[in-house]
Coordinates of C-alpha atoms (C1' of nucleotides) in Angstrom, one line a residue:
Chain X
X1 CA 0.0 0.0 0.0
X2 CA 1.4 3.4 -0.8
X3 CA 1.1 6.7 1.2
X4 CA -2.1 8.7 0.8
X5 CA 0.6 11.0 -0.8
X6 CA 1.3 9.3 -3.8
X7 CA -2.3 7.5 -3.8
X8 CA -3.8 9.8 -6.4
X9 CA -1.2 10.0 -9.0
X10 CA -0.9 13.8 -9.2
X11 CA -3.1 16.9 -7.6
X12 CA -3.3 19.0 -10.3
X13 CA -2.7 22.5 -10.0
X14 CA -6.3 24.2 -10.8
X15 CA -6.4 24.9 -14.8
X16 CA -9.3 25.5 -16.6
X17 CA -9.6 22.8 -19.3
X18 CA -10.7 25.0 -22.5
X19 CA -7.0 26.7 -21.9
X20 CA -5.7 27.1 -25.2
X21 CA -8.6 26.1 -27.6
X22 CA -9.2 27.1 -30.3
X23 CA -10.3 26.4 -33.9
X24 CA -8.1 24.7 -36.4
X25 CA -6.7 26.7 -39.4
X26 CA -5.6 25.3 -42.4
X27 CA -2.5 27.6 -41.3
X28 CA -2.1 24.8 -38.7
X29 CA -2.3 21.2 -39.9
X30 CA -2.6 18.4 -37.8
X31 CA 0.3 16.1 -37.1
X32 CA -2.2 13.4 -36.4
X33 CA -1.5 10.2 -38.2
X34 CA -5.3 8.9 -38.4
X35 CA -6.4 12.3 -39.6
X36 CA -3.8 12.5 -42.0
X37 CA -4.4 9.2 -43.2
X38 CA -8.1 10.6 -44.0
X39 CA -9.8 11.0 -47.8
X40 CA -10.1 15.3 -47.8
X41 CA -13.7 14.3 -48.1
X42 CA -14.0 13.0 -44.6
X43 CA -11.6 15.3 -43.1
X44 CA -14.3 18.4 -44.2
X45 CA -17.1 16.0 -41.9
X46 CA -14.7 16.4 -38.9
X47 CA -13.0 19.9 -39.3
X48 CA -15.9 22.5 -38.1
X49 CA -16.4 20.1 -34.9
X50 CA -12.1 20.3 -34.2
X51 CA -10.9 22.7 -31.8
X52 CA -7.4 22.6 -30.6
X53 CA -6.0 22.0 -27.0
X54 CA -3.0 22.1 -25.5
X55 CA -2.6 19.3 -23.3
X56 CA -0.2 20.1 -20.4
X57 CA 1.6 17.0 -18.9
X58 CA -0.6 15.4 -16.1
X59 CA -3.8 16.3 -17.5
X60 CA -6.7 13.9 -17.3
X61 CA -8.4 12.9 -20.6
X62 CA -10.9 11.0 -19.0
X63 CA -11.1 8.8 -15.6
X64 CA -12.3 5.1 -15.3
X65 CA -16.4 4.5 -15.2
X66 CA -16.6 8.7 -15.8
X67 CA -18.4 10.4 -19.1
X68 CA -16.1 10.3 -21.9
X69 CA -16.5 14.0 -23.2
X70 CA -13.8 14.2 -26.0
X71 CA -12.1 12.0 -28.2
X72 CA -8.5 13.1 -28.5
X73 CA -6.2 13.1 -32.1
X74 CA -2.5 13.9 -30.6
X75 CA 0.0 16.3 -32.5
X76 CA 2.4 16.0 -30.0
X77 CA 3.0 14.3 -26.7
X78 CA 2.2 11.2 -25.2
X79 CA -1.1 9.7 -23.2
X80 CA -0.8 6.4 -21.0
X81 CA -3.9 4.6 -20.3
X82 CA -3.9 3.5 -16.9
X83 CA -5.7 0.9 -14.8
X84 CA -6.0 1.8 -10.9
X85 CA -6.9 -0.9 -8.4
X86 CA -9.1 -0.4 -5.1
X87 CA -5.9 -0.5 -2.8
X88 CA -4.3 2.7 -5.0
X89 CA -1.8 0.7 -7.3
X90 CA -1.8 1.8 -10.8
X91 CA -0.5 0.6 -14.3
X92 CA -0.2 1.4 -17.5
X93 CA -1.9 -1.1 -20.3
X94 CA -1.5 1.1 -23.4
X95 CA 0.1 4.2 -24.6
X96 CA -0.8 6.7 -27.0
X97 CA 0.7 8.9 -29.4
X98 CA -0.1 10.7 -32.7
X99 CA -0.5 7.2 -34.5
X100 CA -3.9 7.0 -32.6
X101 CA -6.7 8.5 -30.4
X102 CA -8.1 8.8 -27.2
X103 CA -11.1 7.4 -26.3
X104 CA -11.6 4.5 -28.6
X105 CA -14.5 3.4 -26.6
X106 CA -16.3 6.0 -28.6
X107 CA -15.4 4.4 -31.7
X108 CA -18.0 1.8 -30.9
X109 CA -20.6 4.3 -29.7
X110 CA -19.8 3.2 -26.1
X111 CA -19.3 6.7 -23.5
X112 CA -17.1 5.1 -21.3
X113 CA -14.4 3.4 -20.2
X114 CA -12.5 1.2 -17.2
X115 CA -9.3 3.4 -18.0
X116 CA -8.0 6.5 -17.0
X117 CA -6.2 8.5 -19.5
X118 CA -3.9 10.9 -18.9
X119 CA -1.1 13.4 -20.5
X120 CA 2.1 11.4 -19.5
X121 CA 4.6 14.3 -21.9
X122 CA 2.8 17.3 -22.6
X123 CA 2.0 18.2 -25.9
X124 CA -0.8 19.2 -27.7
X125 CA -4.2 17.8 -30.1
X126 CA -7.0 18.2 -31.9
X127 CA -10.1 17.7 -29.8
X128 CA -14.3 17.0 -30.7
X129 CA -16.8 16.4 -28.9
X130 CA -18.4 12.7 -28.3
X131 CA -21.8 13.6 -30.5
X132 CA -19.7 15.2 -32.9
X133 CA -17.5 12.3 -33.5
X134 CA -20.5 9.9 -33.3
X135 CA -22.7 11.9 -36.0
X136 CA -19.0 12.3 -38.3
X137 CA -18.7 8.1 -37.8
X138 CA -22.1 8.0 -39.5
X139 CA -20.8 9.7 -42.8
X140 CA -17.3 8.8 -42.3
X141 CA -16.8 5.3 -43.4
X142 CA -13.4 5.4 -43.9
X143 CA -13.2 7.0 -40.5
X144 CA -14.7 4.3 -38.9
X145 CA -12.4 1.6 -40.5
X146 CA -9.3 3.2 -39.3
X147 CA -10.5 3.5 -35.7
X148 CA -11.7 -0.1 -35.8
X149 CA -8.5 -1.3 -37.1
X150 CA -6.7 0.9 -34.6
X151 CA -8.7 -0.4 -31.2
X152 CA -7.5 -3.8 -32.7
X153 CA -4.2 -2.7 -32.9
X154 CA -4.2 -0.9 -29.7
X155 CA -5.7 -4.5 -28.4
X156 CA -2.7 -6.7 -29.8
X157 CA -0.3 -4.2 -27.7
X158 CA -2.3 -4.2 -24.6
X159 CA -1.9 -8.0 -25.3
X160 CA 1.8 -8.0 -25.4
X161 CA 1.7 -5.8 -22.5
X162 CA -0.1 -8.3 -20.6
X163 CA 2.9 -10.6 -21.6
X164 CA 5.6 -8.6 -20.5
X165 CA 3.9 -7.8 -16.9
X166 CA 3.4 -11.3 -16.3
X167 CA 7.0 -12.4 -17.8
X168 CA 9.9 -9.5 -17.9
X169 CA 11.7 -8.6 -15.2
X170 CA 11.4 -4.6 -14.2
X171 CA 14.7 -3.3 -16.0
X172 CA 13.8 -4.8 -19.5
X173 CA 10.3 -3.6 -19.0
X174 CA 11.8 0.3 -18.0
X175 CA 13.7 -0.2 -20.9
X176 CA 10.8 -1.1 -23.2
X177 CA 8.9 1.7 -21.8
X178 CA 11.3 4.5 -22.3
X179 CA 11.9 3.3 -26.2
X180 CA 8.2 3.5 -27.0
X181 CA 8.3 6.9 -24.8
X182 CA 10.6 8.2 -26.9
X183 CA 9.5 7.0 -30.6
X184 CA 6.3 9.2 -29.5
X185 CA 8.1 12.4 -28.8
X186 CA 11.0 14.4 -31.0
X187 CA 13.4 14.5 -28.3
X188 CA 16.0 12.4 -26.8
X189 CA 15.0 13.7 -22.9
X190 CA 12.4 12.3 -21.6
X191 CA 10.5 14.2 -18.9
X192 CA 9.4 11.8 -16.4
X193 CA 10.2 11.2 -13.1
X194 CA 11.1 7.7 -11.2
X195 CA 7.7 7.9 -9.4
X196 CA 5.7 8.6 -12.5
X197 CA 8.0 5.4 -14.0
X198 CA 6.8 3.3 -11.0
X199 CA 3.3 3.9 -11.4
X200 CA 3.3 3.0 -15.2
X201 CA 5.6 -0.4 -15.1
X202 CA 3.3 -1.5 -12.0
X203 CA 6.6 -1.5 -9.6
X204 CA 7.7 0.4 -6.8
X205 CA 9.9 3.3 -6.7
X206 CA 13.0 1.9 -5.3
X207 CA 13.2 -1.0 -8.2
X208 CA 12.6 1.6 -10.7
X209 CA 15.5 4.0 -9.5
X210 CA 17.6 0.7 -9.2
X211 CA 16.8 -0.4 -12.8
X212 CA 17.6 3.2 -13.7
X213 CA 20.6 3.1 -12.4
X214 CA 22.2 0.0 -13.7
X215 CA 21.5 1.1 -17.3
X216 CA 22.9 4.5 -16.3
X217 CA 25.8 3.1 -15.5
X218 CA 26.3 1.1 -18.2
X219 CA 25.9 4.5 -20.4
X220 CA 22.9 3.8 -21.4
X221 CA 20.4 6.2 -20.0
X222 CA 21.6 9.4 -17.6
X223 CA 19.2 10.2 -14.9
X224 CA 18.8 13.9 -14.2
X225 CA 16.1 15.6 -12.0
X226 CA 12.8 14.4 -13.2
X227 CA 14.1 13.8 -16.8
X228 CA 15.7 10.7 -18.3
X229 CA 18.0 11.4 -21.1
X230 CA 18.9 8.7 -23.6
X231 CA 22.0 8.3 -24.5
X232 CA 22.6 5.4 -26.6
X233 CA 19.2 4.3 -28.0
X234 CA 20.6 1.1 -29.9
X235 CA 22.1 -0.5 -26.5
X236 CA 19.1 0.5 -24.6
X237 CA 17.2 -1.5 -27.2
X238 CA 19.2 -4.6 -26.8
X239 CA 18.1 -4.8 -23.1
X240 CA 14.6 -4.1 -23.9
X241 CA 12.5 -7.3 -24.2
X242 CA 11.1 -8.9 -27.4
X243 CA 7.8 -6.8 -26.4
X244 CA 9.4 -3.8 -27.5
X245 CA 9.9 -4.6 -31.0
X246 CA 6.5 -6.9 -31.3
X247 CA 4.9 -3.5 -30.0
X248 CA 6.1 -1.8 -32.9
X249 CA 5.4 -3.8 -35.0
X250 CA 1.9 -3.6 -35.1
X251 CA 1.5 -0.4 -36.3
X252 CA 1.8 -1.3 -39.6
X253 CA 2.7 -5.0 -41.1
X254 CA 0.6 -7.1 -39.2
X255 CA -2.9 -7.2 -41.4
X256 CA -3.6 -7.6 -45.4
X257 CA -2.7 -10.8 -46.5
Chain M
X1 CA 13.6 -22.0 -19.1
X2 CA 11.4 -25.1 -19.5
X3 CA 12.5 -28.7 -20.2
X4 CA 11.8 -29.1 -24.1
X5 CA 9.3 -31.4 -23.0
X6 CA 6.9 -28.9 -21.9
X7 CA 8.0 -26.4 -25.0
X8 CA 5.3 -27.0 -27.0
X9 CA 1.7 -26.5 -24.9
X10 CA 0.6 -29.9 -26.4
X11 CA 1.7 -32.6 -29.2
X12 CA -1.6 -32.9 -31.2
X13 CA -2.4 -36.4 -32.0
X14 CA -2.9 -36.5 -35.6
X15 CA -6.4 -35.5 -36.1
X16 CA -8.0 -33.8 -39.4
X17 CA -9.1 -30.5 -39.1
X18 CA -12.3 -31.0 -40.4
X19 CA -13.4 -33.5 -38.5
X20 CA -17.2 -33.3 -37.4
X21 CA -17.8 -30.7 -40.0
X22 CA -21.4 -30.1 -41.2
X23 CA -23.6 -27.5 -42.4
X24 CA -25.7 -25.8 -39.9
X25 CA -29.4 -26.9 -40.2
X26 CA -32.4 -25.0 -38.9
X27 CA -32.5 -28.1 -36.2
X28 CA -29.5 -27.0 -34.6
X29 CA -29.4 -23.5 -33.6
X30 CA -26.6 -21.9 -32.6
X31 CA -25.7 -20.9 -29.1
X32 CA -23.3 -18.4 -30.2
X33 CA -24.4 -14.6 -28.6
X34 CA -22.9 -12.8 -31.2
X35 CA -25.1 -14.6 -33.7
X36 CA -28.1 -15.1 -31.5
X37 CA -27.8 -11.1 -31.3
X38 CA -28.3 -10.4 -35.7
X39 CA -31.2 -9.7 -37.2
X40 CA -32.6 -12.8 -39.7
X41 CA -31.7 -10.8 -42.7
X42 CA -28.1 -11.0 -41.2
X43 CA -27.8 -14.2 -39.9
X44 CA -28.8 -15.4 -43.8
X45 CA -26.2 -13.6 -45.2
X46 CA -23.8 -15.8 -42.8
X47 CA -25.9 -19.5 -42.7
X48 CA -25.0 -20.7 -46.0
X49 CA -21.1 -20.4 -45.3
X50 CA -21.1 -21.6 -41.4
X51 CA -20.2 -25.0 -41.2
X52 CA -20.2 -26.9 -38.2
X53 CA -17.5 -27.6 -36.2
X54 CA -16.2 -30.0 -33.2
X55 CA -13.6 -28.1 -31.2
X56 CA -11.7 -30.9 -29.8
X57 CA -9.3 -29.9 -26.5
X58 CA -5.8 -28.9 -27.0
X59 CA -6.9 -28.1 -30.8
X60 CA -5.4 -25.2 -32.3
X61 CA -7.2 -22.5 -34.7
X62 CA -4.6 -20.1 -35.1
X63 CA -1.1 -19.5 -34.2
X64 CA 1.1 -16.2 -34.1
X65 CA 2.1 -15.0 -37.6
X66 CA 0.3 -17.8 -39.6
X67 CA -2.9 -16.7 -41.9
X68 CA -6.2 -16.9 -39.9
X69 CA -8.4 -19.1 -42.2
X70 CA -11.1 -19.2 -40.2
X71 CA -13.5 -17.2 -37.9
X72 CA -15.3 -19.1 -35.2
X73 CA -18.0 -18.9 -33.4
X74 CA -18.3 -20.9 -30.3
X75 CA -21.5 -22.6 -28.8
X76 CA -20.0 -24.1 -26.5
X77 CA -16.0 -24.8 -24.8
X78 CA -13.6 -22.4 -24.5
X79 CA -10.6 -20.7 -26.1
X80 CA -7.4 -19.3 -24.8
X81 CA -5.5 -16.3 -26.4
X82 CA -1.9 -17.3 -26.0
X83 CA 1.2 -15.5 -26.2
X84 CA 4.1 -17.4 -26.6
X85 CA 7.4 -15.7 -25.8
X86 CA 11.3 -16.4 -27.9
X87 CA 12.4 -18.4 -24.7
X88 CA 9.4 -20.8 -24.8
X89 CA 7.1 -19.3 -22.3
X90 CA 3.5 -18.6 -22.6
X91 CA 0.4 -16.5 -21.3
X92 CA -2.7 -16.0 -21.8
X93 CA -4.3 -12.8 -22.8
X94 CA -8.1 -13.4 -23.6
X95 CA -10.4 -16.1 -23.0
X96 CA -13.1 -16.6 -25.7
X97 CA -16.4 -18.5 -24.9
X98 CA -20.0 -18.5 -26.8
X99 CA -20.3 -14.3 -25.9
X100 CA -17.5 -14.1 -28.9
X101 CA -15.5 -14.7 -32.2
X102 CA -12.1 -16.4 -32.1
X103 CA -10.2 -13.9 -35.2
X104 CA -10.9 -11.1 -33.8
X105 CA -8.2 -9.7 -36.5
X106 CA -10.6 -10.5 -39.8
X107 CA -13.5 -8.5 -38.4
X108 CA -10.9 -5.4 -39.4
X109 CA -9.6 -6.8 -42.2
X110 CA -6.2 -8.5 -41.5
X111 CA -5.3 -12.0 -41.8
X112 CA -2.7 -12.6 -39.2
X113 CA -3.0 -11.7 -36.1
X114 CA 0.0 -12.1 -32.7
X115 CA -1.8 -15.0 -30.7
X116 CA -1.9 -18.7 -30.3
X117 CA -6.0 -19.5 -29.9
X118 CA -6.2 -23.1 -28.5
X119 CA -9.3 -24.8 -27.6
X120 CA -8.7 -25.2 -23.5
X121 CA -12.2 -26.8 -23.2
X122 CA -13.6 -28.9 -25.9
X123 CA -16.5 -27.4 -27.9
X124 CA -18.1 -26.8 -30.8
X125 CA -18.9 -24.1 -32.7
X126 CA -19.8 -22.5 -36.4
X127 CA -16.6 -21.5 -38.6
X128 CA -16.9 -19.6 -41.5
X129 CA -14.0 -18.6 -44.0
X130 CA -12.2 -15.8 -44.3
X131 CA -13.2 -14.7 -47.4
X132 CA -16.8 -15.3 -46.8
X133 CA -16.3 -13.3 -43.6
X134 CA -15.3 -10.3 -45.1
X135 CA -17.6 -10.2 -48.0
X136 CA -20.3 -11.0 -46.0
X137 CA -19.2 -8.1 -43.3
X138 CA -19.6 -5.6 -46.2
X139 CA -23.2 -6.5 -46.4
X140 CA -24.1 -6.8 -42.8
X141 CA -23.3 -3.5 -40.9
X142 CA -25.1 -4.7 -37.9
X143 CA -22.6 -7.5 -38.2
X144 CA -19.4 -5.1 -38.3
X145 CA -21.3 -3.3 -35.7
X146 CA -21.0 -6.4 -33.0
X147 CA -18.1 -7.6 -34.2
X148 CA -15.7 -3.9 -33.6
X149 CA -17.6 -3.9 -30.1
X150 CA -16.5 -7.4 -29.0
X151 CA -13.0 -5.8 -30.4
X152 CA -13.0 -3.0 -27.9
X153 CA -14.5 -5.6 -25.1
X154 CA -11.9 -8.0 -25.6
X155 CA -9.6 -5.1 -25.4
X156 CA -10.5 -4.1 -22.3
X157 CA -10.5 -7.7 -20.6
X158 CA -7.2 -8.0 -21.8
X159 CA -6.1 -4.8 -20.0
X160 CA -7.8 -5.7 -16.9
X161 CA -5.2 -8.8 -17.7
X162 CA -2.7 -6.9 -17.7
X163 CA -3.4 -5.0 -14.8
X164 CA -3.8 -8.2 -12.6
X165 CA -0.7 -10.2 -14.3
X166 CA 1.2 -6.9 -12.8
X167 CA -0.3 -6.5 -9.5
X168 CA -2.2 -9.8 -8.2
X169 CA -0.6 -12.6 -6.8
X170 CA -1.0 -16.6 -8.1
X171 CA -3.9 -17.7 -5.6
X172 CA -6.1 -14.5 -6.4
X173 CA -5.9 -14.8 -10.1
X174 CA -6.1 -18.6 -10.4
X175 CA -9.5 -18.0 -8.4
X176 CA -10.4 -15.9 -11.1
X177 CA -9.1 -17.8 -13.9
X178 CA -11.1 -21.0 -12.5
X179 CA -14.3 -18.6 -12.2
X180 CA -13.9 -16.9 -16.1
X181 CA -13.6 -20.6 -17.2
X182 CA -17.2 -22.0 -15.5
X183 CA -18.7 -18.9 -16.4
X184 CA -18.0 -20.0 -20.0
X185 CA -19.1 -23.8 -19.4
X186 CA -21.9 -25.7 -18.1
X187 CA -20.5 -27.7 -15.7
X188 CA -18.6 -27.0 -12.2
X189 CA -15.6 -29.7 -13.3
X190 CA -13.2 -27.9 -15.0
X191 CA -10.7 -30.9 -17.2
X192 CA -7.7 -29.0 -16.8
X193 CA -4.3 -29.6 -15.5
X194 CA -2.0 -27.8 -13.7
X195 CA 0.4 -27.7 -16.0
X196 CA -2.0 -25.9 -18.7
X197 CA -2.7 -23.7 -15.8
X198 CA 0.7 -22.5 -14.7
X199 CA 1.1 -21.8 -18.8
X200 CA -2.6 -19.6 -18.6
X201 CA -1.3 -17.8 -15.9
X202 CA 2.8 -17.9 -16.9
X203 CA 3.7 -19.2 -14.0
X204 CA 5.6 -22.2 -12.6
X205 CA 3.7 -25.2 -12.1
X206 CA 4.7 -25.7 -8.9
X207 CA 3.4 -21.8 -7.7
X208 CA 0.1 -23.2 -9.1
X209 CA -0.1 -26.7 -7.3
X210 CA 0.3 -25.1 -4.3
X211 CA -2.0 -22.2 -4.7
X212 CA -4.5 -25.2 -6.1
X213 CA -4.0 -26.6 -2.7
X214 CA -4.4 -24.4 -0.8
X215 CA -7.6 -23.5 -2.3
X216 CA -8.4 -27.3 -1.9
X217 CA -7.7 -27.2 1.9
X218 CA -9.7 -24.8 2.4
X219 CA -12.9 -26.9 1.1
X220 CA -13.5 -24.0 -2.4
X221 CA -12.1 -26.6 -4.7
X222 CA -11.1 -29.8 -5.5
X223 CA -8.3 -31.2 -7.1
X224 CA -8.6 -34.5 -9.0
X225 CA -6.4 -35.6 -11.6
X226 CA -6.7 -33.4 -14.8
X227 CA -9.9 -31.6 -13.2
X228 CA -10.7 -29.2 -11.1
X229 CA -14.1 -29.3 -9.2
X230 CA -15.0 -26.3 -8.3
X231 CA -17.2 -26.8 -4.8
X232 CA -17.9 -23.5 -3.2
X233 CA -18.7 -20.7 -6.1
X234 CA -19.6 -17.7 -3.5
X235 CA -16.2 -18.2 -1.4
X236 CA -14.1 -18.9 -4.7
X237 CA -15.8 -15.4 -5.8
X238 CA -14.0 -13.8 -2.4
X239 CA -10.9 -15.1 -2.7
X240 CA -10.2 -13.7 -6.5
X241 CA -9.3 -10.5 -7.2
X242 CA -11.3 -7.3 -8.2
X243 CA -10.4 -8.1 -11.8
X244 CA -13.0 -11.2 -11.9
X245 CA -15.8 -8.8 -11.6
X246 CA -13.8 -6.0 -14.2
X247 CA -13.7 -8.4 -16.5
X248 CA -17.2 -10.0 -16.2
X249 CA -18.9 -5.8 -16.0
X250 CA -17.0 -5.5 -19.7
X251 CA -19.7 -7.9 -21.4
X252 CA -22.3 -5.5 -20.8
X253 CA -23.0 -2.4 -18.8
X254 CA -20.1 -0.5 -20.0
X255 CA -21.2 1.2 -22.8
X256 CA -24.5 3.5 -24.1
X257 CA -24.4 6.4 -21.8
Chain P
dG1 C1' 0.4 -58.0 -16.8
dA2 C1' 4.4 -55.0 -17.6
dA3 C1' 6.1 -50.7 -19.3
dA4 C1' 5.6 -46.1 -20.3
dA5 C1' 3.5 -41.7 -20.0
dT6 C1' 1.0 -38.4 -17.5
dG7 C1' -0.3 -35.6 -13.6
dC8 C1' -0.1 -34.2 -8.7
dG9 C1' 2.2 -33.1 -4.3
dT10 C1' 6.2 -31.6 -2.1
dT11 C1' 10.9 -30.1 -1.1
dC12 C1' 14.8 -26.8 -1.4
dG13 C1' 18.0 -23.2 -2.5
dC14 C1' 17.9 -18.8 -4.7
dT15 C1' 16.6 -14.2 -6.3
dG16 C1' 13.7 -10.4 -7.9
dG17 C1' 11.1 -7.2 -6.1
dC18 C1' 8.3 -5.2 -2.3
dG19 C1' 7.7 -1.7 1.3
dA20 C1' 9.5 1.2 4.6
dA21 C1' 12.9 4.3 5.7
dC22 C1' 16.5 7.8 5.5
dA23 C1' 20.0 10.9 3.5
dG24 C1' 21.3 14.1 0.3
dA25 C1' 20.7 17.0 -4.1
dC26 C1' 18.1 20.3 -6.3
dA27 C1' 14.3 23.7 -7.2
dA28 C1' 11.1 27.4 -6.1
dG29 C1' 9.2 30.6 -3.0
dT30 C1' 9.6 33.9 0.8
Chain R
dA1 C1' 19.5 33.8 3.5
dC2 C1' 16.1 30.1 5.0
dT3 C1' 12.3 27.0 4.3
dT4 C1' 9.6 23.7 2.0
dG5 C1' 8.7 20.5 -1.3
dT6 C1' 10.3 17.4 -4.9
dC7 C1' 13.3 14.0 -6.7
dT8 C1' 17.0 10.5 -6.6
dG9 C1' 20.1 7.1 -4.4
dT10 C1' 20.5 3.6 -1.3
dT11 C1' 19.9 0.4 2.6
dC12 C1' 17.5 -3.5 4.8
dG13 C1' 14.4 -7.2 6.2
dC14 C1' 11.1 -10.0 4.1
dC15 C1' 8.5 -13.0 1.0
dA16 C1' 6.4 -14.7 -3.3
dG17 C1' 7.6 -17.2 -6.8
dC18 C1' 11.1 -19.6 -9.8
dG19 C1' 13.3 -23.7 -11.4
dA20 C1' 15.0 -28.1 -10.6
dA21 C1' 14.2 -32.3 -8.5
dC22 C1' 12.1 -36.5 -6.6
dG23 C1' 8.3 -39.6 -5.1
dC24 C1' 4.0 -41.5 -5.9
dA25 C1' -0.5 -42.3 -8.0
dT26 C1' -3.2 -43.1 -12.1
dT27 C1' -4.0 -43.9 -16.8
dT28 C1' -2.7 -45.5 -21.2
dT29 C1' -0.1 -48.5 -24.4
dC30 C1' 1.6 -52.7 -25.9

DNA sequence: GAAAATGCGTTCGCTGGCGAACAGACAAGT
DNA sequence: ACTTGTCTGTTCGCCAGCGAACGCATTTTC
């Protein structure tokens, strides 16, 4: 059991949540893979209901059993989904980027969900509301056939996930995490902290600042306050699990034929 | 690292594939939810390309990074969701009973998919072939509909998975491994060994004989040899972990609202 | 009936990780 | 300057579970 401290993840520092919305311009395309992958047709259905957001690191997208409100298309940054028990543990089961969305659930005209999500590196999105997306899915089909392929996808690495919980001992797993970390963000520094780490990888604090360490000292990583640089990415793959690369994998060659 | 004996879940004795196959006749309906759930216009689109099926234990429909032939829809038995890792380990990820479709991957339109499905409990069910599935899915949208909903289901189940492979410990989630496997089956004797277990719940076999006895001892279930009796339901229910009841909420009440 | 295979129960040494605790480094605010 | 809060590094006792091994019972095969 951890300290009522650290028992809600973060206390967020009062912010309203329309902070920095506002509409997208074609001045301002989206970085979003699933929009971009869009006919222009379909992207027309979606663009009046878009409005931009920052999305400052520790936000919450949406919490377990709670309305879902908003889907989310990512520009930049990173969203773990998360899975908290009744005795105040927490892991992460998934993890998205720009390659996807938040909220899937409203893919399938479902309004909520077991996860919470929340801004893991800040960045920023395209946001619409749940009717919105739901009337767009309508006259949307090809829309609808990317998200469905993407909860499938999303599903497979949830899967592997599963896997590398039950399987992988905690410093392949921080090393798995911090690779798909960073091939969601530009930069080599990652800004997390050991707690944060913890709470995602399902460990406590101590192992994760011990894991840390050996691959810092094997020049790997270097641990600074609250950020994690990486330092040579090709080693730190090596000592990643198998998980890391079947992760990857299913973003693209896994279907047609 | 397992003996080589144990490498390989099971050596199949040579059986054909299509053994017990016939066409599905209006005398034997199917138990199958999913179908159950179409509309007749639907299910007539489907009936002249399902084709009956015994699901024999230990059989297996799919494995990691074959092509997926065939979709399945179970009336009865159960299939595990298997991921099998480079050093010969394995784990479950999702548990597939009459509420679903083993090939979860074709209802989006790919043909391979990361998981071993093996029949755990023999069944039968209604196959149909890929091909026929997806030309048949462009013509049924309340079809698609079900099918990308058990997606995101399964999905979440195999979070919840996730989440307990992390956090739980052997006893608690062999509980509720025993209780997702009745709920799928008629009967309270579950044929199962130990050894299947501990590779459902990548675990040693030894972690799960003793967690199997101490269950036994204290009078929930009994362990005969390659079954598992289950003898006291309610008490079993206590002694799982919060994820049993996750798991069972997914397969309806989540969504609509 | 004998032999072989299968499955369960149990033991034992070992280790990864937990949980609590404390010290020291750094940052921000006053 | 001092204080307060945050973050990392480290220690320590403890235990769940691993992996290998052995004995024994039951079932299957020949």
């Amino acid at each position: 059991m951890r300290s009522s401290k650290t028992r809600k993840i973060k206390k967020q520092p009062p912010q309203p949540v329309d902070a920095g919305a506002q509409t997208l311009t074609s001045e301002s395309p989206t970085q979003n893979l699933t929009l971009l992958a869009l006919p222009p047709r379909e992207l027309a259905v979606l663009e009046p209901h878009l409005e931009y957001v920052d999305l400052p690191q520790h936000q919450i997208l949406h919490e377990p059993g709670a309305r879902i409100d908003f889907a989310y298309f990512l520009n930049q940054g990173l969203v773990s989904l998360v899975i908290l028990t009744a005795d105040g543990k927490s892991v992460e089961v998934a993890l998205v980027g720009r390659e996807g969305i938040v909220g899937t659930p409203l893919a399938v005209g479902f309004r909520r969900g077991p996860h919470r999500a929340i801004v893991q590196i800040a960045g920023s999105g395209l946001r619409i509301k749940s009717d919105a997306l739901e009337s767009a899915l309508s006259h949307a089909p090809e829309l609808r056939a990317l998200l469905n392929r993407y909860v499938l996808i999303q599903g497979m690495q949830v899967a592997q996930i599963a896997a590398c919980n039950r399987l992988h001992e905690i410093e392949q797993r921080l090393a798995r995490w911090l690779l798909m970390c960073q091939d969601r963000i530009a930069s080599d520094e990652l800004p997390i902290t050991h707690e944060f780490l913890s709470q995602m990888l399902g460990a406590g604090r101590p192992s994760v600042s011990l894991a840390a360490g050996i691959l810092q000292r094997a020049g790997l990583i270097e641990n600074l306050r609250g950020v994690v640089r990486i330092v040579q990415r090709k080693a730190l793959e090596e000592s990643a699990c198998e998980c890391y690369r079947a992760i990857q994998s299913f973003n693209f060659g896994v279907g047609t034929s």
